[in-house]
Tab-separated table of C-alpha atoms in Angstrom:
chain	number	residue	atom	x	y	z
A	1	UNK	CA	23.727	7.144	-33.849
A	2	UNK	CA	20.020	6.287	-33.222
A	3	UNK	CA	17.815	8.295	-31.061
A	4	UNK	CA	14.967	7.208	-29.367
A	5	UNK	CA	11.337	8.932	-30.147
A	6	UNK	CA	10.955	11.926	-27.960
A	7	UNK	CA	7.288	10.320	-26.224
A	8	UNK	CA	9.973	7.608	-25.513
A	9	UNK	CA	11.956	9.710	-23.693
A	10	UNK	CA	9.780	10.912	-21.549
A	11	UNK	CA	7.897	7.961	-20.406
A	12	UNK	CA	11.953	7.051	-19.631
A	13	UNK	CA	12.744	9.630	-17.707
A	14	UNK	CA	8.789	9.761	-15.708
A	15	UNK	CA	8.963	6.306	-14.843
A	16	UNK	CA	13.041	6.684	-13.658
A	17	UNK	CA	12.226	10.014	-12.050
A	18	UNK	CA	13.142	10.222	-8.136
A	19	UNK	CA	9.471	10.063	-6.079
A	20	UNK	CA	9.287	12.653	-3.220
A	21	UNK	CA	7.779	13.179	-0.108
A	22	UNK	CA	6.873	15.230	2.225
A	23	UNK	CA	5.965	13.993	6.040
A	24	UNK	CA	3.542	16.049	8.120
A	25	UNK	CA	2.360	14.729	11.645
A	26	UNK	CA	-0.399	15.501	13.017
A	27	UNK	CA	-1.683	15.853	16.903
A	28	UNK	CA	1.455	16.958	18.525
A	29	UNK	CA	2.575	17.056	21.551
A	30	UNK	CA	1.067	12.833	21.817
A	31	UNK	CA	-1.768	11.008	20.499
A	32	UNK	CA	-3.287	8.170	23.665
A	33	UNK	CA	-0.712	8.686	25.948
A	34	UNK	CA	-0.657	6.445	28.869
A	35	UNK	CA	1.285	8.615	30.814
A	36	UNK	CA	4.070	11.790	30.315
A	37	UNK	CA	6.639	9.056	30.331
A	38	UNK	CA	5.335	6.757	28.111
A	39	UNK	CA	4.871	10.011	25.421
A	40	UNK	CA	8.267	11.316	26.453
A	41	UNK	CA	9.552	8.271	25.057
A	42	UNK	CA	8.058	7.545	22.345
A	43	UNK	CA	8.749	10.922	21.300
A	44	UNK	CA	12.470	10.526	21.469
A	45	UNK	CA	11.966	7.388	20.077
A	46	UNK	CA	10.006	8.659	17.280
A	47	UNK	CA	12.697	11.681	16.709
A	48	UNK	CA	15.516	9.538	16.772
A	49	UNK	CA	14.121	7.846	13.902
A	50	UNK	CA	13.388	10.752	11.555
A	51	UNK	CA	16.781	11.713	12.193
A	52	UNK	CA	17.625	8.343	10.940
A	53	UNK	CA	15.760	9.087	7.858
A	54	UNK	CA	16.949	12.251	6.924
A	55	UNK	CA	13.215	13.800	7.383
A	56	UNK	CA	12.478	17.241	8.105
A	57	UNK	CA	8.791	16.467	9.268
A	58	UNK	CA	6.363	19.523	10.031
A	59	UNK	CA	4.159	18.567	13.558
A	60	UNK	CA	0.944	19.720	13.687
A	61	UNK	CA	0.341	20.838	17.656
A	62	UNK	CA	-2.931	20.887	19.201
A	63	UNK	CA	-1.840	23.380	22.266
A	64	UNK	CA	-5.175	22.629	24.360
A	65	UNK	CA	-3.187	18.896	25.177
A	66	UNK	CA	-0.285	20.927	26.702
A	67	UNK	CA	-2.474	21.829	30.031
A	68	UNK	CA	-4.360	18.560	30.361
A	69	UNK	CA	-2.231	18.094	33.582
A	70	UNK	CA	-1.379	21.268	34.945
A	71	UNK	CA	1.062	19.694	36.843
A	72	UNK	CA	3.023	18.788	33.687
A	73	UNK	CA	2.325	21.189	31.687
A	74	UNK	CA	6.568	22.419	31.129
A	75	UNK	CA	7.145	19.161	30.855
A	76	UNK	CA	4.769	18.750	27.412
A	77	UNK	CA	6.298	22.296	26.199
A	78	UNK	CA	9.227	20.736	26.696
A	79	UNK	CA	8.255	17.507	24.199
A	80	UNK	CA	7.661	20.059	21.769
A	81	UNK	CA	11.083	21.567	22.371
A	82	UNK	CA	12.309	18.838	21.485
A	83	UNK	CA	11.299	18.361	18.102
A	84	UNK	CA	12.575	21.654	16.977
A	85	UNK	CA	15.836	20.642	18.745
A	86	UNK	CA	15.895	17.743	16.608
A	87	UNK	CA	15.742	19.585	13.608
A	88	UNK	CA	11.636	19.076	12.757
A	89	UNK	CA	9.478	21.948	12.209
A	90	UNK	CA	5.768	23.006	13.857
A	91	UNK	CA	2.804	24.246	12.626
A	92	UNK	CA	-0.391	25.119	14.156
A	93	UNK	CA	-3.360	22.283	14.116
A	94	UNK	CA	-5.991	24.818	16.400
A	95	UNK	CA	-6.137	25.151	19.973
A	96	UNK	CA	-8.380	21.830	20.898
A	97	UNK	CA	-8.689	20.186	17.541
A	98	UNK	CA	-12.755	21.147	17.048
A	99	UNK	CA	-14.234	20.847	13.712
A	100	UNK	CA	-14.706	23.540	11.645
A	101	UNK	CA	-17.791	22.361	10.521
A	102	UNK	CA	-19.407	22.031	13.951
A	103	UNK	CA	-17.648	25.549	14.843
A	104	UNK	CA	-19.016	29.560	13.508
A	105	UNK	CA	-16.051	31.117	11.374
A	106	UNK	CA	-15.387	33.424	14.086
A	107	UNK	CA	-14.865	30.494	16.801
A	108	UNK	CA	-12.919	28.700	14.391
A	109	UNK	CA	-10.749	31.660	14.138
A	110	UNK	CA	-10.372	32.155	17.937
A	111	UNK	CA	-9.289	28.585	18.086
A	112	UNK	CA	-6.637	29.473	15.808
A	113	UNK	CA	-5.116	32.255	17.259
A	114	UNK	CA	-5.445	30.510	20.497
A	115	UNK	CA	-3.806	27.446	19.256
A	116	UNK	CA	-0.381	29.200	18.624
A	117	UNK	CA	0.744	31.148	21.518
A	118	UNK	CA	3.290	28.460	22.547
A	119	UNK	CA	3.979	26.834	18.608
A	120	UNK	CA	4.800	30.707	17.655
A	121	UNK	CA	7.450	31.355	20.593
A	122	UNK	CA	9.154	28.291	19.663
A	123	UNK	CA	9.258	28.718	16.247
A	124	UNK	CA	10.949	32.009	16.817
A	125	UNK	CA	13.432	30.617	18.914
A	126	UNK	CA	14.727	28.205	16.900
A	127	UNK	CA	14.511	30.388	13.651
A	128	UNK	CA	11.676	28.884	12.087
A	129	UNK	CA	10.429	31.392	9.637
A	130	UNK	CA	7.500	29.493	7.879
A	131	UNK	CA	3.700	29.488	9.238
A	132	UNK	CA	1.883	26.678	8.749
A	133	UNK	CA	-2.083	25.503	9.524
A	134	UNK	CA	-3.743	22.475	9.211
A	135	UNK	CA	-7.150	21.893	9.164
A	136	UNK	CA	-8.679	19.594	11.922
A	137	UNK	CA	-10.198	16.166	10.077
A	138	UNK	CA	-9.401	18.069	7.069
A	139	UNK	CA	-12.588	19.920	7.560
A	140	UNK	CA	-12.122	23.001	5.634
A	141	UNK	CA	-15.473	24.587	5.500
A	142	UNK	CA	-18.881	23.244	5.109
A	143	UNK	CA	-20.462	26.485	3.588
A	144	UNK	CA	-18.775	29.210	1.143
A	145	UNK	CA	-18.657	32.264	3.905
A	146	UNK	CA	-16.230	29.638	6.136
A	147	UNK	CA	-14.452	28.554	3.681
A	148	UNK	CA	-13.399	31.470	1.735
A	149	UNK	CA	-13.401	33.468	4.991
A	150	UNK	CA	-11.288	31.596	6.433
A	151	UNK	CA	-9.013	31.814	3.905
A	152	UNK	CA	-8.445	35.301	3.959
A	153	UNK	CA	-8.079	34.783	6.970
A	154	UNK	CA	-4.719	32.435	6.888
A	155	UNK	CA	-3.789	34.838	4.098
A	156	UNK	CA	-3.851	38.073	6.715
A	157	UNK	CA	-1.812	36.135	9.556
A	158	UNK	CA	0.548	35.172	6.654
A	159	UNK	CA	-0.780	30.879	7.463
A	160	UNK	CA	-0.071	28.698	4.158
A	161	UNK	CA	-2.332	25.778	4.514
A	162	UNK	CA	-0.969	22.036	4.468
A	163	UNK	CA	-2.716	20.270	2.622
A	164	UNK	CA	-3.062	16.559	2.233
A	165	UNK	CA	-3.062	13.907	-0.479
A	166	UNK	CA	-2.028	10.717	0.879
A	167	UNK	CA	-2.905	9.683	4.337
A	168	UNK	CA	-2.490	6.344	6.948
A	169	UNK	CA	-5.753	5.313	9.083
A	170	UNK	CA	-3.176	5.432	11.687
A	171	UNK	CA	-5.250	6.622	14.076
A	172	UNK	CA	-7.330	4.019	13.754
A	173	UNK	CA	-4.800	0.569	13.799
A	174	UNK	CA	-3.498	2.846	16.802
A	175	UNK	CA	-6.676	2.472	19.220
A	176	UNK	CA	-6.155	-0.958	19.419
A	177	UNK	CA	-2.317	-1.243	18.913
A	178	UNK	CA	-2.536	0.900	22.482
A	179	UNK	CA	-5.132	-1.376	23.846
A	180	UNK	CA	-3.746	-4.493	23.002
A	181	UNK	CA	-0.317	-3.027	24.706
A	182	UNK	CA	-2.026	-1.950	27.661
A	183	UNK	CA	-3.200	-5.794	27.557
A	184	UNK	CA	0.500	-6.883	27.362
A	185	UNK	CA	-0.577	-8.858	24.445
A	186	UNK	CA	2.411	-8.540	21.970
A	187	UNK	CA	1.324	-11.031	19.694
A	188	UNK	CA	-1.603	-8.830	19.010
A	189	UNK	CA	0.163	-5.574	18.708
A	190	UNK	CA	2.776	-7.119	16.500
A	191	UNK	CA	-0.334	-8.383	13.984
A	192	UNK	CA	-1.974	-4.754	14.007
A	193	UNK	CA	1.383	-3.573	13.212
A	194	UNK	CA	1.931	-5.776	10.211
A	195	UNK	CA	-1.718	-4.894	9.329
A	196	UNK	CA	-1.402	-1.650	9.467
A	197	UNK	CA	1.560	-1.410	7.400
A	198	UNK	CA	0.480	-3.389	4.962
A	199	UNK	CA	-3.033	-1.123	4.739
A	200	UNK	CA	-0.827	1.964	4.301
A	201	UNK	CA	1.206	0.428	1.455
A	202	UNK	CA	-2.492	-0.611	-0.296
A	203	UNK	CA	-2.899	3.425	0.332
A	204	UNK	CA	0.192	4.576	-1.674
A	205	UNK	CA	-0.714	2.016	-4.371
A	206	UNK	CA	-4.380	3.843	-4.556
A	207	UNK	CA	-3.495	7.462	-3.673
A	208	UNK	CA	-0.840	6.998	-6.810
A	209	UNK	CA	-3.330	5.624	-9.407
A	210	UNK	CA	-5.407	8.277	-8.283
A	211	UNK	CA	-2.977	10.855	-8.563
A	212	UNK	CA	-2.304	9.786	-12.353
A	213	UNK	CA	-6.456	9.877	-12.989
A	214	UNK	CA	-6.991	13.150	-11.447
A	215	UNK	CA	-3.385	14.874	-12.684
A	216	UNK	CA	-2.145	13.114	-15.370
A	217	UNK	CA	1.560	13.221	-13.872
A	218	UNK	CA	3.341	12.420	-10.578
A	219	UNK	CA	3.283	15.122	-8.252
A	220	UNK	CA	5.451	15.806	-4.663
A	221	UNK	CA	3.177	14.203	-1.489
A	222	UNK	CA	2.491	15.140	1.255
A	223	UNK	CA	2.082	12.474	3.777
A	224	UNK	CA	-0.325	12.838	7.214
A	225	UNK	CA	0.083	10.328	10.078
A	226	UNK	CA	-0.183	11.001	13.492
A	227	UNK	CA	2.287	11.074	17.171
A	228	UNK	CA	1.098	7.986	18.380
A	229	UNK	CA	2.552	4.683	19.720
A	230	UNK	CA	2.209	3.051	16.642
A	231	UNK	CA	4.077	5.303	14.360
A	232	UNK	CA	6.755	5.827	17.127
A	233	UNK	CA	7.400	1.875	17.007
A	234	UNK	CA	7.181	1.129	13.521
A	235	UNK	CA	8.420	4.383	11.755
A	236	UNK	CA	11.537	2.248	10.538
A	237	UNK	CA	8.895	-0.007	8.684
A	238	UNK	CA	6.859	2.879	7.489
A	239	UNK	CA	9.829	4.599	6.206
A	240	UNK	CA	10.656	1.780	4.359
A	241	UNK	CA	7.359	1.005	3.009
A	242	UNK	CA	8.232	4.613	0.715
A	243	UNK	CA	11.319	3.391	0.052
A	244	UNK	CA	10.392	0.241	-1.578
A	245	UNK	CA	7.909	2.508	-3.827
A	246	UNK	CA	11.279	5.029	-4.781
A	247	UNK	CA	10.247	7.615	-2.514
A	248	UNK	CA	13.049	10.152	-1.520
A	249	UNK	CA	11.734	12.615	1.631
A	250	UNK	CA	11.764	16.043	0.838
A	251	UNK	CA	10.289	19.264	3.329
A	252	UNK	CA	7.114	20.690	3.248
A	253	UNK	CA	8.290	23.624	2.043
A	254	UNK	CA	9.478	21.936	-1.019
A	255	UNK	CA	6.624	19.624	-1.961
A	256	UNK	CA	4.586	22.829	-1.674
A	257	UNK	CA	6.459	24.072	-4.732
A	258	UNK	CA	4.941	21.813	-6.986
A	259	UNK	CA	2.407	23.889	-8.733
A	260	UNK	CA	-0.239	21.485	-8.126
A	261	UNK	CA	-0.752	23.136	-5.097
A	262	UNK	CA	-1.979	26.121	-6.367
A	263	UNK	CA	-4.556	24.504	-8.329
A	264	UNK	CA	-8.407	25.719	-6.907
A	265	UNK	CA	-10.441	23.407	-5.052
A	266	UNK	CA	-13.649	24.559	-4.632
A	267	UNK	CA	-15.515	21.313	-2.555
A	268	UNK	CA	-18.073	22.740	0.166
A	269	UNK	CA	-18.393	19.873	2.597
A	270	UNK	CA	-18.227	19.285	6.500
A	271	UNK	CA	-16.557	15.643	5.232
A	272	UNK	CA	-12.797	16.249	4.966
A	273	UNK	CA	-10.233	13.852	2.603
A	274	UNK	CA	-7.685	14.385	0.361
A	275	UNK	CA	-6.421	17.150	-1.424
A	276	UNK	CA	-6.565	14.775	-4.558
A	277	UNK	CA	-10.019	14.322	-4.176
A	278	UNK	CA	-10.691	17.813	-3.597
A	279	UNK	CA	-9.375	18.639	-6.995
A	280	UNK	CA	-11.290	15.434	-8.922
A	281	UNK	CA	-14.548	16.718	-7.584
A	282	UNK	CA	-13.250	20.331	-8.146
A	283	UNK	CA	-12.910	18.898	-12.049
A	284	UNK	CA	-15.880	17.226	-11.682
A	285	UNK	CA	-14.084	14.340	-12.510
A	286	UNK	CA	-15.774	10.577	-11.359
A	287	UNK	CA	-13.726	8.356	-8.909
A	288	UNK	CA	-13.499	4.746	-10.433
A	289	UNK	CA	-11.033	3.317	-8.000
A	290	UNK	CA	-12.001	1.191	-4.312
A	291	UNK	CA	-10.223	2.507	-0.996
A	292	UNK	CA	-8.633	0.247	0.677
A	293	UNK	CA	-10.368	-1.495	3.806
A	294	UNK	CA	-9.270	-1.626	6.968
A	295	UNK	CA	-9.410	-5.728	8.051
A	296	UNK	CA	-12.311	-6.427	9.765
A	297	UNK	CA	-10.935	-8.043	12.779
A	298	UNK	CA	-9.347	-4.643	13.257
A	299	UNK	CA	-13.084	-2.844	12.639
A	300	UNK	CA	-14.244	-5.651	15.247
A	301	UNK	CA	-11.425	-5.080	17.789
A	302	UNK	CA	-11.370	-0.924	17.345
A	303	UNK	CA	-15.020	-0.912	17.982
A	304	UNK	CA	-14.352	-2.615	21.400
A	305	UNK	CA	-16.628	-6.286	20.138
């Protein structure tokens, strides 16, 4: 019997290996509503296809959005309801979504504690044991005394940060997805759509030759997109987009077990990006690879021209 050289065997079983995935979503409870009942559903819409999918997504709530009508404001508790009665998780995403970097450590704090009065009395009632933060923009600290502060602070109110290290420009095909609907002009949405989708695949393709620069090895992702129109019509396509590159979804709570993400990053900046960047420049390790661009008709269109 003849056996195969043991480098052999391993480049076999990396490149055969199962992909995984986490999905995080940022901006709950909606993203440029145009009214309660246009966000109540597109949530359900949204749910019913993660349910489809098998994903156990963690939503990052901004609670400030809850009382922007205070006529509606049980209603929007309610949209968060739902999620954890369809089997997704929440985490906290600060009270009004400020920047860190524009905010004292002590403000940034208060906006913290303020942001999960309603996220933590839901999370108890449906069992959810796990306390999670995300940073707003991915701003984590622009100066050491933030960002080390703050991170004994998560570490006292028992927060494990989500980090990022693949990401969308959702938000950004979104604005004009949602104008061009307000428009009524469907051929438009349906060619930001396509755009978009195509932009987030060019993503994955760079975020995973990245991932092999910076690591050396395939890690488990976490994915950030937003609750928006966008993602609520075309999660089918975006789900499949992963598929196609042999992604399996997995929970946050699992991709965090990868020991990658205990590795340090040490990057003082008021810019905020990936996780994977974070640890290049933490190795001090050069960047040789081009982001994708967004299409310029979509640069012209978002910037109202």
């Amino acid at each position: 019997m003849r056996f195969l050289p043991i480098f052999l065997l391993i480049i076999s079983f990396s490149t055969n290996a199962q992909k995984q995935i986490a999905i995080t979503i940022d901006d709950l409870p909606f993203v440029n509503e145009r009214s309660l009942k246009q966000a109540q559903e597109s949530t359900n819409t949204l749910l019913s296809k993660l349910k489809k999918h098998k994903i156990q997504s963690v939503g990052f709530v901004n609670e400030e959005q809850l009382y922007k009508n205070w006529a509606e404001v049980e209603e929007r508790i309610a949209l968060l309801d739902s999620w954890m009665k369809n089997g997704q998780e929440l985490g906290n995403h600060t009270f009004s979504h400020k920047s860190f970097s524009e905010l004292s450590l002590e403000d940034f704090k208060a906006q913290t504690l303020k942001g999960e009065v309603v996220t933590e009395k839901l999370c108890k009632k449906y069992g959810q044991k796990e306390r999670y933060f995300r940073f707003p923009f991915l701003h984590t600290g622009s100066d050491s005394l933030k960002k080390y502060g703050f991170q004994q602070f998560l570490q006292a109110n028992k927060y494990q940060n989500a980090p990022v290290t693949i990401d969308a420009d959702d938000w950004y095909f979104n604005k004009v997805y949602v104008d061009a609907q307000k428009a009524n002009n469907k051929t438009l949405m349906q060619d930001v759509a396509q755009k978009y989708l195509k932009h987030t695949e060019a993503y994955f393709e760079y975020y995973e030759k990245l991932t092999q620069e910076v690591l050396g090895r395939p890690i488990k992702h976490i994915f950030l997109c937003h609750v928006n129109a966008l993602n609520s019509d075309y999660f089918d396509e975006l789900a499949e987009v992963m598929h196609k590159r042999g992604y399996e979804f997995i929970t946050l709570k699992d991709a965090l077990q990868d020991e990658v993400y205990t590795r340090p990053e040490r990057v003082i900046t008021a810019n905020g990006f990936s996780w994977l960047h974070r640890w290049r420049m933490t190795d001090k390790k050069k960047n040789i690879l081009k982001d994708p661009e967004i299409p310029a008709d979509i640069q012209t269109l978002y910037n109202g021209k």
